[in-house]
mmCIF file of C-alpha atoms in Angstrom:
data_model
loop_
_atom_site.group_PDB
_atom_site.id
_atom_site.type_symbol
_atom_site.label_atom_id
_atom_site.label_comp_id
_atom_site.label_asym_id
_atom_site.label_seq_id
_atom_site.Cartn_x
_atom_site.Cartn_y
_atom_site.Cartn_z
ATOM 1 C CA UNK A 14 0.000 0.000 0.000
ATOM 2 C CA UNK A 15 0.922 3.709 -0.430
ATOM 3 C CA UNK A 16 0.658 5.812 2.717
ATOM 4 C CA UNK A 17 0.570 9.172 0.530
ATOM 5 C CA UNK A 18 -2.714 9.775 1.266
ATOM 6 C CA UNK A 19 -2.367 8.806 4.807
ATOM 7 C CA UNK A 20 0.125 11.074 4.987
ATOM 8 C CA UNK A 21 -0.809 14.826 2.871
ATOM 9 C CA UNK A 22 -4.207 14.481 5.111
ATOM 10 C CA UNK A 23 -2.199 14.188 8.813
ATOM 11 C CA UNK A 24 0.320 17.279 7.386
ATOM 12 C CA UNK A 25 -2.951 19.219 6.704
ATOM 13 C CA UNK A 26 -4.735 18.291 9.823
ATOM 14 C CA UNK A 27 -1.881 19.273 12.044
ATOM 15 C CA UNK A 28 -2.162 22.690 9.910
ATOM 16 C CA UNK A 29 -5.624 22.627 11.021
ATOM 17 C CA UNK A 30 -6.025 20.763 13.944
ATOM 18 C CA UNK A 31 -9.573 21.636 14.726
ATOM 19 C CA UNK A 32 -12.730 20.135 14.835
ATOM 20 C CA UNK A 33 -14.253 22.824 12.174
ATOM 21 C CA UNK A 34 -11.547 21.384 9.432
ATOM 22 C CA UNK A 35 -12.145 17.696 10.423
ATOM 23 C CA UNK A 36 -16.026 18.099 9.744
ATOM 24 C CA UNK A 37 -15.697 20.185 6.755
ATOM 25 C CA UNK A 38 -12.870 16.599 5.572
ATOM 26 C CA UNK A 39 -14.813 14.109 6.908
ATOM 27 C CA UNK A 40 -15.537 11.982 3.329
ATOM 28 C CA UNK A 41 -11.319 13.013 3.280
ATOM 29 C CA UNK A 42 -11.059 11.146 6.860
ATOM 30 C CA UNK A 43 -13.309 8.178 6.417
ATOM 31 C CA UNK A 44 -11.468 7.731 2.780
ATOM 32 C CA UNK A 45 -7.429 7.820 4.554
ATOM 33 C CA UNK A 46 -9.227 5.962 7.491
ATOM 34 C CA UNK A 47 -10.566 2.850 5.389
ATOM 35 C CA UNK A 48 -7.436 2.706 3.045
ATOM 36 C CA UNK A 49 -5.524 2.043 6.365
ATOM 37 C CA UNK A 50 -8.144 -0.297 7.651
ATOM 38 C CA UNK A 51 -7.975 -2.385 4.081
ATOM 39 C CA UNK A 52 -4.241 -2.424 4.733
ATOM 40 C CA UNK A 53 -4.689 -3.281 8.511
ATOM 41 C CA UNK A 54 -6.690 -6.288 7.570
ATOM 42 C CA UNK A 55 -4.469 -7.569 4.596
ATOM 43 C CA UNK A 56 -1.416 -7.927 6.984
ATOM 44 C CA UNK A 57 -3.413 -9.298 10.025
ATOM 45 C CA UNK A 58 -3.970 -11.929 7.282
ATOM 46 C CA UNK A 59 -0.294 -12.119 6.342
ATOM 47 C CA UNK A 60 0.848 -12.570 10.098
ATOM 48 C CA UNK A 61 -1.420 -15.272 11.251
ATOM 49 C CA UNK A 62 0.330 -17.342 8.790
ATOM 50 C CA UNK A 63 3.604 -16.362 11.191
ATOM 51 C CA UNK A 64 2.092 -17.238 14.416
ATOM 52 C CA UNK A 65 0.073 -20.358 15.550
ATOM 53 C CA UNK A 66 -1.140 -18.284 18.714
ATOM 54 C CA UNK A 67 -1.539 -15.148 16.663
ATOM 55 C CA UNK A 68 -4.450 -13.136 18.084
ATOM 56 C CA UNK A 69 -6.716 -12.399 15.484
ATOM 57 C CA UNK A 70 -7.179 -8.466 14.916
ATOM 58 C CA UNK A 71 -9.227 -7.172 12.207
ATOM 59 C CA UNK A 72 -8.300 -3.535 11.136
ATOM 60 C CA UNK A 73 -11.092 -2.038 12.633
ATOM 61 C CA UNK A 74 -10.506 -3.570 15.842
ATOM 62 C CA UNK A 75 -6.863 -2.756 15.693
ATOM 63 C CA UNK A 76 -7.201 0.866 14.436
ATOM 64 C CA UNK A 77 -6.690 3.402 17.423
ATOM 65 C CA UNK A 78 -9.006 6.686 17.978
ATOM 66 C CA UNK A 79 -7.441 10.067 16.361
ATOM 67 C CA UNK A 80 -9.353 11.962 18.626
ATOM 68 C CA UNK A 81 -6.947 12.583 21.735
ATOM 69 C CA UNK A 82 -8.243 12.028 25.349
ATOM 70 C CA UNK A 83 -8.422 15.622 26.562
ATOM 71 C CA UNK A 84 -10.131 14.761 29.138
ATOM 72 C CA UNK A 85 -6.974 13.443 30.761
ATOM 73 C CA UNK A 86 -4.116 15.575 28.666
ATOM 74 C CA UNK A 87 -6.216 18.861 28.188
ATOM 75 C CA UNK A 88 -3.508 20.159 26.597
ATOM 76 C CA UNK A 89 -2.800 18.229 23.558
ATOM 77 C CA UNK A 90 -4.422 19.007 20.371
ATOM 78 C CA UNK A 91 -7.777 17.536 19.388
ATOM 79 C CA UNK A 92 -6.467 15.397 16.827
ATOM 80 C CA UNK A 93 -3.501 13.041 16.948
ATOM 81 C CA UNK A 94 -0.724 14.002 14.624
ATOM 82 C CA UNK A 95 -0.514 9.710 13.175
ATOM 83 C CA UNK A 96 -2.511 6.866 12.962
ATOM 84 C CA UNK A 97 -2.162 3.983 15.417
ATOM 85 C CA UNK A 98 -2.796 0.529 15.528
ATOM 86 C CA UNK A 99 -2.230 -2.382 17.176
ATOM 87 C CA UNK A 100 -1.634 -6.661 15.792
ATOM 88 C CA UNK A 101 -2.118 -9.704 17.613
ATOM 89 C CA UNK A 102 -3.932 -7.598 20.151
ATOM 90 C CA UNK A 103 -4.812 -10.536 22.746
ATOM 91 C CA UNK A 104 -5.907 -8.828 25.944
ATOM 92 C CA UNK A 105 -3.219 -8.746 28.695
ATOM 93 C CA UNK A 106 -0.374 -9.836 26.575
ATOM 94 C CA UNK A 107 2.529 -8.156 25.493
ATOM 95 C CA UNK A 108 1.583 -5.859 22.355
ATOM 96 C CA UNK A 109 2.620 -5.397 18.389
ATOM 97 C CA UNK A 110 1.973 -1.683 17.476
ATOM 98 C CA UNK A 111 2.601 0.224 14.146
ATOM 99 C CA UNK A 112 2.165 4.105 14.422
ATOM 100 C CA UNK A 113 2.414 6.447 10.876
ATOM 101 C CA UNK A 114 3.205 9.465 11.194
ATOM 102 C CA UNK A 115 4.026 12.784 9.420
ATOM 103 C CA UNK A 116 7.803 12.344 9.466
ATOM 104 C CA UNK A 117 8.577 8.873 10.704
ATOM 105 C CA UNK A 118 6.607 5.352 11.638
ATOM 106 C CA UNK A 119 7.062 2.928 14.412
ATOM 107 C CA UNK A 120 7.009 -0.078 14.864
ATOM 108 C CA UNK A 121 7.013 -0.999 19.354
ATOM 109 C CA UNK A 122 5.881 -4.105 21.254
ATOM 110 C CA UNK A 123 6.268 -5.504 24.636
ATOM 111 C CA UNK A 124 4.751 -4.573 28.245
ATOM 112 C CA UNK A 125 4.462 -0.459 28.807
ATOM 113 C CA UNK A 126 4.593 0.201 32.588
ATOM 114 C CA UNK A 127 2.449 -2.941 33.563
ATOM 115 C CA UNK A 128 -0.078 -3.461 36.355
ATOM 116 C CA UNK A 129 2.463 -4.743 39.687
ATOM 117 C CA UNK A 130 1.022 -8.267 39.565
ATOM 118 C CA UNK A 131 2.084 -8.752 35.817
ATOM 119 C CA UNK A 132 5.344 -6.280 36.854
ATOM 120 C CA UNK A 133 6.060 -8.976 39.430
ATOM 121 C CA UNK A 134 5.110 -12.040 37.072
ATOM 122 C CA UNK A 135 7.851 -11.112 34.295
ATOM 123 C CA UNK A 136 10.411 -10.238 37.249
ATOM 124 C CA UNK A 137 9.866 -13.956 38.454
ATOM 125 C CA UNK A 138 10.668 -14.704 35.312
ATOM 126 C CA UNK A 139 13.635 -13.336 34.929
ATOM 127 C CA UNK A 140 14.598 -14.515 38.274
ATOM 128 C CA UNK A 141 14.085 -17.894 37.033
ATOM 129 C CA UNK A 142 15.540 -17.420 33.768
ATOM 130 C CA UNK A 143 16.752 -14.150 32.817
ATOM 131 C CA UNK A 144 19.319 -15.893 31.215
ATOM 132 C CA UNK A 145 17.137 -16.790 28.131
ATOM 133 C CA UNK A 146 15.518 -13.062 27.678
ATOM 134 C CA UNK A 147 19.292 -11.862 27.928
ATOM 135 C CA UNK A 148 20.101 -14.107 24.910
ATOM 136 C CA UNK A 149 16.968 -12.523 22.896
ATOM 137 C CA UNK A 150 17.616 -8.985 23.706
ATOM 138 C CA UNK A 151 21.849 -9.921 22.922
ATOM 139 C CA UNK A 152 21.112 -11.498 19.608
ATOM 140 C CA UNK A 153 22.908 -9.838 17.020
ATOM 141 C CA UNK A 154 20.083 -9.236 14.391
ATOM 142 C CA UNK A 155 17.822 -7.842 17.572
ATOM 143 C CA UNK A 156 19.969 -5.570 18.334
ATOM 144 C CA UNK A 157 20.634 -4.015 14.889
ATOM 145 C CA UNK A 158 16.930 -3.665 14.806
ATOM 146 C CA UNK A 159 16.148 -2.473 17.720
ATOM 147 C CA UNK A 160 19.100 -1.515 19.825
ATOM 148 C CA UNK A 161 18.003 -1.887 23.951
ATOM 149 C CA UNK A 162 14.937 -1.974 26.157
ATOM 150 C CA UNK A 163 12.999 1.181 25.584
ATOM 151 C CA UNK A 164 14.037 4.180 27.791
ATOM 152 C CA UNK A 165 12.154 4.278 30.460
ATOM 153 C CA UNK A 166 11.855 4.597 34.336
ATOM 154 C CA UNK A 167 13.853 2.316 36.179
ATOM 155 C CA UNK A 168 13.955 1.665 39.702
ATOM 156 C CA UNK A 169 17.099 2.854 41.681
ATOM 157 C CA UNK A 170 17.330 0.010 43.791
ATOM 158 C CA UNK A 171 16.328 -3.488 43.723
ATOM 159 C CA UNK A 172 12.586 -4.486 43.705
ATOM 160 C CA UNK A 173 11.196 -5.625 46.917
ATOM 161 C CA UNK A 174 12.057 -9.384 47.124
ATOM 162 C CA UNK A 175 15.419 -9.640 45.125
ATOM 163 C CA UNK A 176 18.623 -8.739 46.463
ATOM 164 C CA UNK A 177 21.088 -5.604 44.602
ATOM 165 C CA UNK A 178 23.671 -8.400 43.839
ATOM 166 C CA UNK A 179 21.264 -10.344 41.787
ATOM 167 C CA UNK A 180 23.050 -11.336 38.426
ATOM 168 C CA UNK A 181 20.356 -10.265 36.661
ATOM 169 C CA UNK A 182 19.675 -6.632 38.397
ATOM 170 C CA UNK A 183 19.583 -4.070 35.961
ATOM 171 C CA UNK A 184 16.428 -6.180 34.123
ATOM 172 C CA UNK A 185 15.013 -6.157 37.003
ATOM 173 C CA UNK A 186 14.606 -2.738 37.464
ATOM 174 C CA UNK A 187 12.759 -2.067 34.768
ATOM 175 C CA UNK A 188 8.908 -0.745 34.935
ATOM 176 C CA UNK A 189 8.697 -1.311 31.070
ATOM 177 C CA UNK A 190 9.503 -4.449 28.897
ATOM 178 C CA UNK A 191 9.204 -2.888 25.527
ATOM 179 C CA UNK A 192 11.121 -2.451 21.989
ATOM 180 C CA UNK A 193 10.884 -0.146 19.470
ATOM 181 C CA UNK A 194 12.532 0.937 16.013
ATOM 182 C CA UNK A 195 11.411 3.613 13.505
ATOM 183 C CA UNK A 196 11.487 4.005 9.990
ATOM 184 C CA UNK A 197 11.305 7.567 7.791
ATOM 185 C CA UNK A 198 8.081 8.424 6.496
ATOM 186 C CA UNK A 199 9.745 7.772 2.921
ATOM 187 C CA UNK A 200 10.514 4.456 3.642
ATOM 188 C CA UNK A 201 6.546 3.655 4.042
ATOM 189 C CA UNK A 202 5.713 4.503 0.114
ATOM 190 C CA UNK A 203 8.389 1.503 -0.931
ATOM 191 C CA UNK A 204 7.032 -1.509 -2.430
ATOM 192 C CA UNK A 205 8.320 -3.361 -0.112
ATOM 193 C CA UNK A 206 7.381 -1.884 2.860
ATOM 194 C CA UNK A 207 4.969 -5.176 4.046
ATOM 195 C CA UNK A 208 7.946 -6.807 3.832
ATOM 196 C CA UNK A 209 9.690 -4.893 6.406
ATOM 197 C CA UNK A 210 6.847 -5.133 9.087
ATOM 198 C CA UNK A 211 6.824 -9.030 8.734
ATOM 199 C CA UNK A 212 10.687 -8.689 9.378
ATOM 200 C CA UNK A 213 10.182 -6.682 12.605
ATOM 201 C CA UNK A 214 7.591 -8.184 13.652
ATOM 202 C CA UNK A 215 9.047 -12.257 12.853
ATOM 203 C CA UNK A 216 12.309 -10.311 15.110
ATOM 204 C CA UNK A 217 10.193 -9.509 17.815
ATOM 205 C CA UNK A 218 8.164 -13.031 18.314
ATOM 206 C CA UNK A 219 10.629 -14.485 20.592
ATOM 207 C CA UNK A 220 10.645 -11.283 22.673
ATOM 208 C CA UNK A 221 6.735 -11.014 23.082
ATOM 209 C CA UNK A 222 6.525 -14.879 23.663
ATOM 210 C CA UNK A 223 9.053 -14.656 26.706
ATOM 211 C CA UNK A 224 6.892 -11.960 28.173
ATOM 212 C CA UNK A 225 3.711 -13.865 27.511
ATOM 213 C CA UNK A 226 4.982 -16.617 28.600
ATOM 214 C CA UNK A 227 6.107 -14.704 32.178
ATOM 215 C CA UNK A 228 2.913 -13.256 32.651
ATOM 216 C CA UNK A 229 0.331 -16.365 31.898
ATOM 217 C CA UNK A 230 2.070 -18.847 34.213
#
């Protein structure tokens, strides 16, 4: 698919991020909106194929709001300024998510700042056998892709129940599990863009399987 149109409609919402200009674009909107969908739907196809537990996600189900919550950030705009969505979303398991936006797209996955309970159930984990999530996040081709764990708060000491010595510390610090890598907006109108998202996401698997895997013991 070519994003294009995705695309020259975010640059001129941002330009007029109102809800006047979205009403007056709405056949604009619901046109971008449903390309994406049709595109959402064709790859949910393509990696089930990947997956035997693959979580079924039609693009409408994946598709995120545009609208921002202002009720909670009454600051940010009315409109986001990319379109979100999320694969394989099984509830309460770690997450695939593709965001396109005006100058770059994402592609992220893993646990963001989870509940304590699952916190505590991937820490066990690693306790157990951080060993094997150390080889995933060392492998070579991982790392090229997406470098280390997301930047996030850490904890400054050890979490309640494991000692500062453990081999396996500076893991187990961390409040989020997650991965991410990002791609120029240019790169999205190549042919073989689909190709690239079965890549990261294929790289990923073993990533989002150890985390599912801590959390559903």
């Amino acid at each position: 698919m070519n994003f294009k149109n995705q695309i020259e409609f975010l640059k001129e919402l941002q330009r007029n991020n109102n809800k006047e200009w979205m009403d007056t674009n709405r056949k604009w909107y619901k046109e971008v909106r449903n390309e994406f969908i049709g595109w959402l739907d064709s790859m949910n196809t393509r990696l089930s194929v990947l997956d035997d537990e693959y979580y079924d996600t039609p693009g409408k189900k994946g598709i995120n709001r545009i609208n921002n919550n202002l009720m909670f950030h009454p600051n940010k705009p009315v409109y986001k300024d990319h379109f979100g969505a999320g694969f394989d979303k099984k509830p309460k398991t770690a997450d695939f998510y593709f965001e396109l936006g005006i100058d770059r797209c994402i592609f992220a996955g893993g646990l963001w700042r989870p509940e304590p309970k699952v916190l505590r159930s991937v820490r066990d984990a690693i306790d157990y056998d951080g060993e094997e999530l150390q080889k995933i996040l060392n492998k070579k081709s991982f790392k090229n892709l997406f470098g280390e764990l997301y930047e996030d708060a850490k904890l400054t000491k050890s979490p309640k129940g494991f000692s500062n010595d453990h081999k396996h510390i500076e893991l187990l610090r961390n409040k989020t599990f997650g991965v991410e890598t990002t791609f120029s907006t240019e790169q999205t109108f190549n042919e073989n863009f689909d190709e690239k998202l079965i890549e990261v996401y294929t790289e990923m698997l073993p990533f989002r399987r150890y985390l599912n895997k801590a959390i559903t013991v």
